[in-house]
Each structure stands twice: as C-alpha cells, then as structure tokens.
GROMACS .gro file of C-alpha atoms in nm:
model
  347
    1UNK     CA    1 -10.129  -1.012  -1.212
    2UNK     CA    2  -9.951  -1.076  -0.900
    3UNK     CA    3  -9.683  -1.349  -1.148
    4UNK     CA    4  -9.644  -1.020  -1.386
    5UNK     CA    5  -9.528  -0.781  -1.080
    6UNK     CA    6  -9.311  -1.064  -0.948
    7UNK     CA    7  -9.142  -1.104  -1.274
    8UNK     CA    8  -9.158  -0.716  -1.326
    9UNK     CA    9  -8.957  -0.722  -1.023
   10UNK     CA   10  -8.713  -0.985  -1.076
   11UNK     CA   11  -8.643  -0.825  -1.398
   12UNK     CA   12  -8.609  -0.494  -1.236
   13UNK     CA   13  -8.377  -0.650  -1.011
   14UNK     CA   14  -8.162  -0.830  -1.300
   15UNK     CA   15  -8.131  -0.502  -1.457
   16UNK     CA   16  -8.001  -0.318  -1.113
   17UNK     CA   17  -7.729  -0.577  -1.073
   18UNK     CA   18  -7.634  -0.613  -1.452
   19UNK     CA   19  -7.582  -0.195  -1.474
   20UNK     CA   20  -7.397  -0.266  -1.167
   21UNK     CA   21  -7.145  -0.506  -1.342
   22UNK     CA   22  -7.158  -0.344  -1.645
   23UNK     CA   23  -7.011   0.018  -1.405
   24UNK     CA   24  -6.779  -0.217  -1.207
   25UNK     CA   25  -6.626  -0.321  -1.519
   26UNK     CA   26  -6.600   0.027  -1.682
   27UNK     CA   27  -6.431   0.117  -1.391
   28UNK     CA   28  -6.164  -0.150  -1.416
   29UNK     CA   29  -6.073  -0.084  -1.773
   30UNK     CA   30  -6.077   0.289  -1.662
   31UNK     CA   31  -5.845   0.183  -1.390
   32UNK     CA   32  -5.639   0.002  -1.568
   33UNK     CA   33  -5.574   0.265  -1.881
   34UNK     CA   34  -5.485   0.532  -1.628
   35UNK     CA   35  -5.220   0.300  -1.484
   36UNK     CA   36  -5.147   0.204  -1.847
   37UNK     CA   37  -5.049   0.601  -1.946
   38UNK     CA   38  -4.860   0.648  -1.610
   39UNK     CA   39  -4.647   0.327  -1.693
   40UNK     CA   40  -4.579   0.480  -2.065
   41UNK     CA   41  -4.523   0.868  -1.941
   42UNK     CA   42  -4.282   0.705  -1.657
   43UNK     CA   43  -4.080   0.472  -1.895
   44UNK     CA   44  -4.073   0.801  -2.143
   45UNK     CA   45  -3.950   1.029  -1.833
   46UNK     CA   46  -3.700   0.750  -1.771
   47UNK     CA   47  -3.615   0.716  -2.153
   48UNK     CA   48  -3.575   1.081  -2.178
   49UNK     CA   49  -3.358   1.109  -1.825
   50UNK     CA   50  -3.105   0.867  -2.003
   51UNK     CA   51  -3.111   1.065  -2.340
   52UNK     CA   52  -3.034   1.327  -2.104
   53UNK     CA   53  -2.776   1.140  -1.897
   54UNK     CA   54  -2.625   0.974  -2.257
   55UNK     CA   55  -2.559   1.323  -2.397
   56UNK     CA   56  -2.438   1.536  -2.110
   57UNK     CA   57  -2.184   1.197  -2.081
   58UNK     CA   58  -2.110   1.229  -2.458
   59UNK     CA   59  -2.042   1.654  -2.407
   60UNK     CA   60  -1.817   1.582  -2.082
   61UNK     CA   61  -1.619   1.337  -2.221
   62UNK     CA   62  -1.557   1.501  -2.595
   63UNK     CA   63  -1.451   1.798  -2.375
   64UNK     CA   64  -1.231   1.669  -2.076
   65UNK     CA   65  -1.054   1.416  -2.421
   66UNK     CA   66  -0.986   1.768  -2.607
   67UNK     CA   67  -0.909   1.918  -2.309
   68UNK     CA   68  -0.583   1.608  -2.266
   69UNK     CA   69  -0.512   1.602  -2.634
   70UNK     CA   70  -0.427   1.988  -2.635
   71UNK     CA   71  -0.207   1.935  -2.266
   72UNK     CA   72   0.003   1.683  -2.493
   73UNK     CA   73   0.049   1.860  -2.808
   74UNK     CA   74   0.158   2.191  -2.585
   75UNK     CA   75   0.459   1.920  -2.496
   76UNK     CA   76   0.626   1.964  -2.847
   77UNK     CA   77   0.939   2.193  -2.798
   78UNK     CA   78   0.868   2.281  -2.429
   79UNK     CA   79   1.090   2.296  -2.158
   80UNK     CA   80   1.123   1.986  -1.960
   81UNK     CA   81   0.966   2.134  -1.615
   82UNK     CA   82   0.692   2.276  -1.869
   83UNK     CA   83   0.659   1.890  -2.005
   84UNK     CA   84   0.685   1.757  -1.691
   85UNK     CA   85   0.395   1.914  -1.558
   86UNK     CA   86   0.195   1.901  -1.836
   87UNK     CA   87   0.241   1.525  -1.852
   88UNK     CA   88   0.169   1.479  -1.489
   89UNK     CA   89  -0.203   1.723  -1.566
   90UNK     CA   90  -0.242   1.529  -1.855
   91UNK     CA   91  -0.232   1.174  -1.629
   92UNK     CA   92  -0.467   1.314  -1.373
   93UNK     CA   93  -0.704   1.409  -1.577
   94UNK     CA   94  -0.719   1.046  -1.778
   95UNK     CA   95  -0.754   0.904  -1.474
   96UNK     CA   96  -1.032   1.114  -1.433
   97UNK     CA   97  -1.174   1.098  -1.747
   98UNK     CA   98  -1.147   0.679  -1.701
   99UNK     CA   99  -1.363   0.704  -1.401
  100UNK     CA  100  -1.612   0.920  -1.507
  101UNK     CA  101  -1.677   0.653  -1.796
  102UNK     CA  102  -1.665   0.415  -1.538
  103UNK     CA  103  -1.934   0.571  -1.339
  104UNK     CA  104  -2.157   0.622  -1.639
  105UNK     CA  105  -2.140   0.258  -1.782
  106UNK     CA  106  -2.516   0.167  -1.646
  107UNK     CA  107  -2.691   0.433  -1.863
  108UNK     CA  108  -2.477   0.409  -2.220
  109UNK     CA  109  -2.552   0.200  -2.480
  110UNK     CA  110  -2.295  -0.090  -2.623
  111UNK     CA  111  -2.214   0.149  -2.901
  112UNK     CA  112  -2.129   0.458  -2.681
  113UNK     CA  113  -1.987   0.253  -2.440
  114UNK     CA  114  -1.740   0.082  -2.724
  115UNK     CA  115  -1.685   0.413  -2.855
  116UNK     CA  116  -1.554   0.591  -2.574
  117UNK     CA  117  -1.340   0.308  -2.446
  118UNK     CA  118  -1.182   0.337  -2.761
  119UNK     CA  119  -1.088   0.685  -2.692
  120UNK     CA  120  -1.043   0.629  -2.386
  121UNK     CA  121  -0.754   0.377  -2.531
  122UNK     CA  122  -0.609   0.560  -2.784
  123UNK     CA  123  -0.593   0.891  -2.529
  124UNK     CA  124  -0.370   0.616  -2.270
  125UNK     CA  125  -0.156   0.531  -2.599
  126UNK     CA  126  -0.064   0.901  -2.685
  127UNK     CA  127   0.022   0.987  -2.346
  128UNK     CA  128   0.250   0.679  -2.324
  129UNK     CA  129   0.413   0.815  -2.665
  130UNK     CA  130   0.427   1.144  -2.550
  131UNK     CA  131   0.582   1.046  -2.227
  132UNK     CA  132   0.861   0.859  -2.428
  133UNK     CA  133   0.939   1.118  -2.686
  134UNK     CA  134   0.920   1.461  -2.481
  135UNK     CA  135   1.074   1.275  -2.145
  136UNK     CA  136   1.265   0.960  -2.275
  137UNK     CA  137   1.409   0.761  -2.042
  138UNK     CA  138   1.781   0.674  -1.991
  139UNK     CA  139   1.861   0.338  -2.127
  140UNK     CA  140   1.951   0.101  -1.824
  141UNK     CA  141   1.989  -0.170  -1.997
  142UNK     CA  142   2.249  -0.061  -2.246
  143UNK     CA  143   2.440   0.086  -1.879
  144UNK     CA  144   2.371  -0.275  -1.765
  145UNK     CA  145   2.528  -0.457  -2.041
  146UNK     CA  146   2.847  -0.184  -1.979
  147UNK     CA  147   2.876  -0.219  -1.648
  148UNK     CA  148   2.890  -0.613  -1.706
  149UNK     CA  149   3.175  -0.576  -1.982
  150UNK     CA  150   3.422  -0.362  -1.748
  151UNK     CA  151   3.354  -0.611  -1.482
  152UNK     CA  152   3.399  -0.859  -1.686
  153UNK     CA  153   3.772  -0.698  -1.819
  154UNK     CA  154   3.832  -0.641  -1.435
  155UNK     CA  155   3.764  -0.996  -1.350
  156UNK     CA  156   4.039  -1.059  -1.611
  157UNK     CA  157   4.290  -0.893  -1.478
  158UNK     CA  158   4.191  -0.980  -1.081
  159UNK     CA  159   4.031  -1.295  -1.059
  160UNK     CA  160   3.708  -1.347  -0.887
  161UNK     CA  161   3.589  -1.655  -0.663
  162UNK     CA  162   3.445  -1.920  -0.861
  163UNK     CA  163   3.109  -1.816  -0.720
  164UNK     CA  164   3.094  -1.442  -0.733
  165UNK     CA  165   3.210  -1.468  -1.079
  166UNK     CA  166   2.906  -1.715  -1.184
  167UNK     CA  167   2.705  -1.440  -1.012
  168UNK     CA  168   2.815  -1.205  -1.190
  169UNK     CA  169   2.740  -1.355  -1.547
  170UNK     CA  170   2.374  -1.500  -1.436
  171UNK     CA  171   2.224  -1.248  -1.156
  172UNK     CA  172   1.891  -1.092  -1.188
  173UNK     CA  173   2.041  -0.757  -1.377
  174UNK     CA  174   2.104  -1.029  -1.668
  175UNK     CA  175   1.699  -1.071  -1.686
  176UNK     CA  176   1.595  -0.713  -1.630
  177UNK     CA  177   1.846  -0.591  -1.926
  178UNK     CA  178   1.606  -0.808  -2.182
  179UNK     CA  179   1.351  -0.602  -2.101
  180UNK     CA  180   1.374  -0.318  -2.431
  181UNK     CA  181   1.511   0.038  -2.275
  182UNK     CA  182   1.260   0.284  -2.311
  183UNK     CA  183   0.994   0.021  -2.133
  184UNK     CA  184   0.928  -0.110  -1.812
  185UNK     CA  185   0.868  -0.501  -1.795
  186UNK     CA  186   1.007  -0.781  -2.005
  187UNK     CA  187   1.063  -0.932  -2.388
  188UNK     CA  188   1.139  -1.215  -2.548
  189UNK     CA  189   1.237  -1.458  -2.290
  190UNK     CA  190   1.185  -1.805  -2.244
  191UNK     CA  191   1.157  -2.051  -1.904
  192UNK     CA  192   1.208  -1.779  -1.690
  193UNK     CA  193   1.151  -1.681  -1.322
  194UNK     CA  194   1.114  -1.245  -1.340
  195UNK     CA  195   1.024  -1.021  -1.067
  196UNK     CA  196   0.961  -0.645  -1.057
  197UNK     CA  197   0.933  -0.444  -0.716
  198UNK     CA  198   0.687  -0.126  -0.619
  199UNK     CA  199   1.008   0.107  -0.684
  200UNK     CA  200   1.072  -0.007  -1.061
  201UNK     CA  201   0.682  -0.025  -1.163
  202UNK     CA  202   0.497   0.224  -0.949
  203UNK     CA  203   0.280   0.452  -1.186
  204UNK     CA  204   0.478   0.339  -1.481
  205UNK     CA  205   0.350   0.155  -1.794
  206UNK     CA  206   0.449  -0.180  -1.801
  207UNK     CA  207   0.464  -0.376  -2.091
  208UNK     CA  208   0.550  -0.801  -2.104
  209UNK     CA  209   0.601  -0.898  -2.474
  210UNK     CA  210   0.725  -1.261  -2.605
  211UNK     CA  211   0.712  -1.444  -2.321
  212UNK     CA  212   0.760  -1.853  -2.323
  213UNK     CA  213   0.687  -2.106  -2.054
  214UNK     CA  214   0.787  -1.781  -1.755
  215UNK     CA  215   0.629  -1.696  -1.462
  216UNK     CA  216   0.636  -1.352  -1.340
  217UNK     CA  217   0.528  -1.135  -1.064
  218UNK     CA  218   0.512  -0.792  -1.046
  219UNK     CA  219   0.496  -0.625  -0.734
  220UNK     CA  220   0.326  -0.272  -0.657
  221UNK     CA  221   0.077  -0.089  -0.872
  222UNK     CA  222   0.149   0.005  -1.235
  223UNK     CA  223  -0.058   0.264  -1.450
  224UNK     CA  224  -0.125   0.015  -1.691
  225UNK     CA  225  -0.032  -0.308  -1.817
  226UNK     CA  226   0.036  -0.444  -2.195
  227UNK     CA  227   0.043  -0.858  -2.239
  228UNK     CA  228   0.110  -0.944  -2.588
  229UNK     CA  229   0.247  -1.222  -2.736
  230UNK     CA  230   0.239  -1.493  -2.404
  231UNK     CA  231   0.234  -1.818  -2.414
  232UNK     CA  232   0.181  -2.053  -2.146
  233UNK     CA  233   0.353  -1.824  -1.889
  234UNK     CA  234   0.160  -1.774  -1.550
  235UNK     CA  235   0.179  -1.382  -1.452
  236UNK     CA  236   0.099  -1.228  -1.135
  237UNK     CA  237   0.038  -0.851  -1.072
  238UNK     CA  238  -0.036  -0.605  -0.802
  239UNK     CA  239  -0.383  -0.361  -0.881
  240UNK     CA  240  -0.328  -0.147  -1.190
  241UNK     CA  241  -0.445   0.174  -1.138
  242UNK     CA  242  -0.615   0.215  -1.503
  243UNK     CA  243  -0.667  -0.040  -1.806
  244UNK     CA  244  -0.500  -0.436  -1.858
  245UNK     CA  245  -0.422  -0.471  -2.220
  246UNK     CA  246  -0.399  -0.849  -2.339
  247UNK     CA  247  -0.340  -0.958  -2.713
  248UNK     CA  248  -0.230  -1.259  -2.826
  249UNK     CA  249  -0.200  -1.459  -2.500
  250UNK     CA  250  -0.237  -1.855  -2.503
  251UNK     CA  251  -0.275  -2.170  -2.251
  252UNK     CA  252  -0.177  -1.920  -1.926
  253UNK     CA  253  -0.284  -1.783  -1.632
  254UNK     CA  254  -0.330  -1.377  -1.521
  255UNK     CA  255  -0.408  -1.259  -1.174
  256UNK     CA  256  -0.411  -0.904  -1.158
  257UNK     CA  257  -0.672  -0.608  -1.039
  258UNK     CA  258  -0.737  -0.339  -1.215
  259UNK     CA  259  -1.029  -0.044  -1.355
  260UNK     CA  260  -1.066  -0.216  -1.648
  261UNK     CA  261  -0.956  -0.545  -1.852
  262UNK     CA  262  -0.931  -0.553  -2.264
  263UNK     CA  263  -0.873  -0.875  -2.417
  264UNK     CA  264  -0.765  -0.968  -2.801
  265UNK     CA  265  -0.724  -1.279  -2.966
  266UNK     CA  266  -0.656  -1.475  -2.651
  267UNK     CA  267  -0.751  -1.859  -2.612
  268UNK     CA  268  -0.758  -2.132  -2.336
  269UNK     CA  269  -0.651  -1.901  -2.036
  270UNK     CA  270  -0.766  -1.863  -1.704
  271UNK     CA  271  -0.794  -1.455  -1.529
  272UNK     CA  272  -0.803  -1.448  -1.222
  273UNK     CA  273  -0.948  -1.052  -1.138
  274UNK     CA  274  -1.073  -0.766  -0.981
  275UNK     CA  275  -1.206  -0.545  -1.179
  276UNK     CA  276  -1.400  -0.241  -1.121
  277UNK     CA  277  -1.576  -0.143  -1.443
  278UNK     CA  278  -1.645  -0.445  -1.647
  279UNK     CA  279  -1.424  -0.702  -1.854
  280UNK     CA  280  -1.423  -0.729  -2.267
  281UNK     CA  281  -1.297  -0.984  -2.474
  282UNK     CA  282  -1.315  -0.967  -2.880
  283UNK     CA  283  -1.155  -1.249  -3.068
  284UNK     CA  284  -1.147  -1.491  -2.805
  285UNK     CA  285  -1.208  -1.796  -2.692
  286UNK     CA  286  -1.167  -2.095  -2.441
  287UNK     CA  287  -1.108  -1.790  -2.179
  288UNK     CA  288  -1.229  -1.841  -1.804
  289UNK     CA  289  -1.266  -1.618  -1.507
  290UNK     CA  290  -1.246  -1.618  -1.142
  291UNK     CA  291  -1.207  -1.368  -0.857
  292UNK     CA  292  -0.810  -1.210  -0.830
  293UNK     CA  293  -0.729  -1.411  -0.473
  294UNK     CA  294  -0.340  -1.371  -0.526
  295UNK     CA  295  -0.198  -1.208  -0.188
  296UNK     CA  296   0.139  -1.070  -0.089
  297UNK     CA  297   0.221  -0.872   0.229
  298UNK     CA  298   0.189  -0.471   0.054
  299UNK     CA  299  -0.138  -0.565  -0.146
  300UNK     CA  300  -0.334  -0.376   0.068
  301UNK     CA  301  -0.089  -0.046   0.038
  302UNK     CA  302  -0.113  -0.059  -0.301
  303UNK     CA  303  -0.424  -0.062  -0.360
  304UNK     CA  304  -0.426   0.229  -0.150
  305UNK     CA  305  -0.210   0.399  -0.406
  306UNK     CA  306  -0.416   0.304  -0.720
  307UNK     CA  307  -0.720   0.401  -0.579
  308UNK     CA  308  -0.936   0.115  -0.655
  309UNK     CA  309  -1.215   0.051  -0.435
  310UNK     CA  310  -1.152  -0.326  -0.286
  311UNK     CA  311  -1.478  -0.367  -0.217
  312UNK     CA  312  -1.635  -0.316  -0.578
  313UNK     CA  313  -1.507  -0.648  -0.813
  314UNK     CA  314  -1.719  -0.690  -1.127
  315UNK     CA  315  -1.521  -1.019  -1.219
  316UNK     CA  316  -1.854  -1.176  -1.357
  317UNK     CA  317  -1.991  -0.890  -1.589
  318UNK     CA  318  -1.743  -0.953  -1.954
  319UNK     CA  319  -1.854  -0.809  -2.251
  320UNK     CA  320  -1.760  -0.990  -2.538
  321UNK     CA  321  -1.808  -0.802  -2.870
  322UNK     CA  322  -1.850  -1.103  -3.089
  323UNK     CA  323  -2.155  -1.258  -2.931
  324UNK     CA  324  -2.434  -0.985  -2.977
  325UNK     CA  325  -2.709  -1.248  -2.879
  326UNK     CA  326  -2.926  -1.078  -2.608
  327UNK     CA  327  -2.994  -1.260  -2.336
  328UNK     CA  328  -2.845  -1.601  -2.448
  329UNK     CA  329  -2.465  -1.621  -2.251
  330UNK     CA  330  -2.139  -1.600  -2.535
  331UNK     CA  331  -1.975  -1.927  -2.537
  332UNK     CA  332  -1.642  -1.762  -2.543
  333UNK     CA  333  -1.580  -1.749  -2.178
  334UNK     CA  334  -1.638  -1.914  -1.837
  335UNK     CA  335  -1.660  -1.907  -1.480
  336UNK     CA  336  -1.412  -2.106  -1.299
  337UNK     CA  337  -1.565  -2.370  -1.077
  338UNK     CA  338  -1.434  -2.315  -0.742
  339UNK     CA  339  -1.297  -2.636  -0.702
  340UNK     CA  340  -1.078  -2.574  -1.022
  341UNK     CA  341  -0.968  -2.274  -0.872
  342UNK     CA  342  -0.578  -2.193  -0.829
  343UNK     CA  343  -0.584  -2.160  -0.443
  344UNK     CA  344  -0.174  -2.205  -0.377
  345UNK     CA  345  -0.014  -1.971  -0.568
  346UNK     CA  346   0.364  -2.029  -0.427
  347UNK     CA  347   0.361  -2.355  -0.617
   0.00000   0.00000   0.00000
C-alpha cells in the first residue's frame, strides 16, 4: 500500500513538472509569434514608409522637371533680360532638383533611381541648348584667329624681334582658339599642355572632345563637365558643381569632384574623385577608382562656390548597370591600391 502511494506520488509529481514544461513551452512559442507579427507589421510600416517616400519623390520631381521644362520653352522669342532670367531660374532650380535626387537615393529603387537620372540628364542637356540658342555666345575664337592675321600683316610691314614674333605665332591664345566657339574647353588636339582659369570656366559647361596624349587642368568650378573621345590624356579639374559626363575615354587618368559621375564606354582608366551622390559606369571596363587628392592653392574657394560638401565623398559606392548580380562585386571596376596611387601630381 505504502509502494502504491509512493508511486501515486511520484507520478503526481511527474505530472506537476511535465504540465509545467509543457506551459513553459507554450509560452515560448507564444513569445516568439508575438515578436514574429511585430517584426512583419514593422518591416510592412517600413515597406509602406518607402512606398510613401518613393512616390511623394516621384510627384516632386515630375513637378519641379515640368516646372524647368516650361521656364525654357517661355525662352523662345523673349527678350534677352526676359531669357536671361529665366535661364538663370531655370539653373537654380536644376541644381535643386539634382540635390533633391541626391538626397533621396537611399530609399529609390535601381529603376527609379536610373530613371530620374536620366531626366535629370536630358533636363542639364536642354538647358545647355537653350542657353546656346536663346543667349549664344560671341565667337572668340574666330576674333582670335583675326586678331592674329592683322598682327600678322602688321608684323609685315614693322618687323618684330625674333622672339616676340615666335610668341606671337605659338602663345596660349593659339590653343584656346581650337577649342569650337560656342563651347568652353578644348577639341581635337594632340600632345598638348592646356589650362583654363576660374574666370573662363566658372559656372559654365565645359566640354573636352578629341583629345590625344594632353594633359589638362582646369582651374575653378564648372557647372558641368563633358569628356568624350580621350585618349591617354591625364585631366585635372576643380569640383563641378553638378554632373561629370565621360564617353569614350581610354588608358587615362581623371581627377575631378563633383555631385555626380556618369561613365560610357570607357576602358583601362584610373578616377581619381569626390563625389557626393554615387558613381555609374555602363559599358565599361578595366576602370579603377581612388579618392580626388589633386590640390591647388583656390581648391578650397571653389568648392565654396559649387557648394559641395567636402566632407561627404562617396568615391567607393559605383553603380554599374551591366552587372545586376546582387551581392557578388561587378568586375568592371576597381579600387586603387594605395600604393598605386598617383601621389605627385606636378610630374
């Protein structure tokens, strides 16, 4: 009798400690689906925050783009103060409008992102065609070239020193006038030396097109830059205000700053940036990057003037649109090992 209450008890016991498990573990699992629904309402919040975020951005941008594209058709047959200011509205506010997609780049998908840098691209390109057509600008080079030939017929009738004369067929005016008329920069030149200063490129568009074996500087910050056609040139640049355009550029090196960088069809060059969006390639390869370190004594001033922050340099974060492979890096570009790096750049 006394064995039957013993085991009585033991099995009462048993039973006390498994109901005991059994409620710890229904508690866990309770636990753990309440934890479970707060994780999927909170990712749905946050997926529904960037919806949110994603189409206010989409709205913003559609409007502030229409709101430019009317400013520059209102140019056609408009006084030039009228065009003037309008153009000068019309800059603002794509400056503006390049930020703001700047700014929103964390929460928009590659598609919308693509999308409105595209145009965000072709907006820059109709203001630069605007700017030439309604305000076109007078041709120094062809005033160049004149100015040469009546010094040249006044050399012929008074004789100049050996020297001045020599001066006067190869100085620096000889390099600027290959530049084309309506544009700021240079074109098809070959194994030379070409400089620009803050007073020929500030705010302007500059555009370097069939260039061979040259080196170039540019000093001061431009509105934008256009690199197409280069080939083993090295070019050097003070902080662009809004976008780098490269297309076609081979076996050279670019150190410049800018808001953003777009690069075509370029192979086996080396970038040396600052950047304060992100980088894209498409169509490239054998391309390598490395932070901008190029110096000269007004850097600082103008980068003051194109309003980049100096602190902020995404030089590691490039998009490239042919290599979709998530999480696997695109073998189209590099980082520059920093003992590769181009430290002397007066060489």
């Amino acid at each position: 009798m006394a064995a039957v209450i013993e085991g009585n008890e033991e099995s009462g016991f048993s039973g006390e400690s498994g109901a005991a498990r059994i409620q710890e573990r229904l508690q866990k699992r309770h636990q753990a689906r309440i934890e479970d629904a707060e994780r999927r309402k909170e990712a749905k919040e946050s997926h529904s925050v960037a919806e949110e975020k994603s189409e206010y951005f989409s709205i913003a941008f559609n409007r502030e783009r229409a709101c430019i594209e009317e400013l520059l058709s209102s140019c056609s047959g408009a006084e030039r103060a009228v065009v003037t200011e309008k153009l000068e509205e019309a800059t603002t506010k794509t400056l503006q409008l390049q930020k703001f997609l700047n700014d929103s780049m964390q929460f928009l998908t590659q598609y919308e992102l693509r999308q409105a840098q595209a145009a965000l691209q072709k907006l820059q390109t109709s203001l630069s065609e605007t700017k030439e057509e309604a305000l076109p600008r007078k041709k120094f080079a062809f005033r160049t070239r004149t100015k040469a030939t009546d010094k040249a017929s006044a050399q012929d009738a008074h004789p100049l020193p050996r020297d001045e004369g020599t001066a006067a067929e190869t100085g620096r005016t000889k390099v600027d006038g290959a530049a084309p008329a309506e544009q700021c920069g240079f074109s098809n030149m070959t194994s030379e030396f070409l400089t620009k200063t803050a007073e020929e490129i500030q705010k302007r568009d500059v555009l370097l097109t069939h260039l061979t074996n040259c080196k170039v500087h540019l000093f001061g910050s431009p509105s934008t830059l256009h690199l197409k056609h280069i080939d083993s040139c090295e070019i050097l640049c003070g902080p662009v205000s809004s976008s780098v355009f490269v297309d076609n550029c081979r076996n050279s090196v670019l150190a410049f700053p800018c808001q953003q960088l777009r690069t075509h069809n370029t192979t086996d060059t080396q970038v040396y940036l600052h950047v304060t969006s992100r980088a894209i390639i498409e169509d490239c390869h054998g391309v390598s990057f490395a932070p901008f370190t190029w110096s000269y004594p007004t850097l600082e001033e103008d980068f003051t003037v194109s309003g980049l922050d100096r602190a902020r340099n995404n030089w590691t974060q490039v998009d490239d649109f042919n290599w979709l492979a998530a999480g696997t890096p695109s073998p189209n570009w590099t980082v520059i090992p920093e003992a590769d790096r181009k430290a002397n750049w007066d060489s």
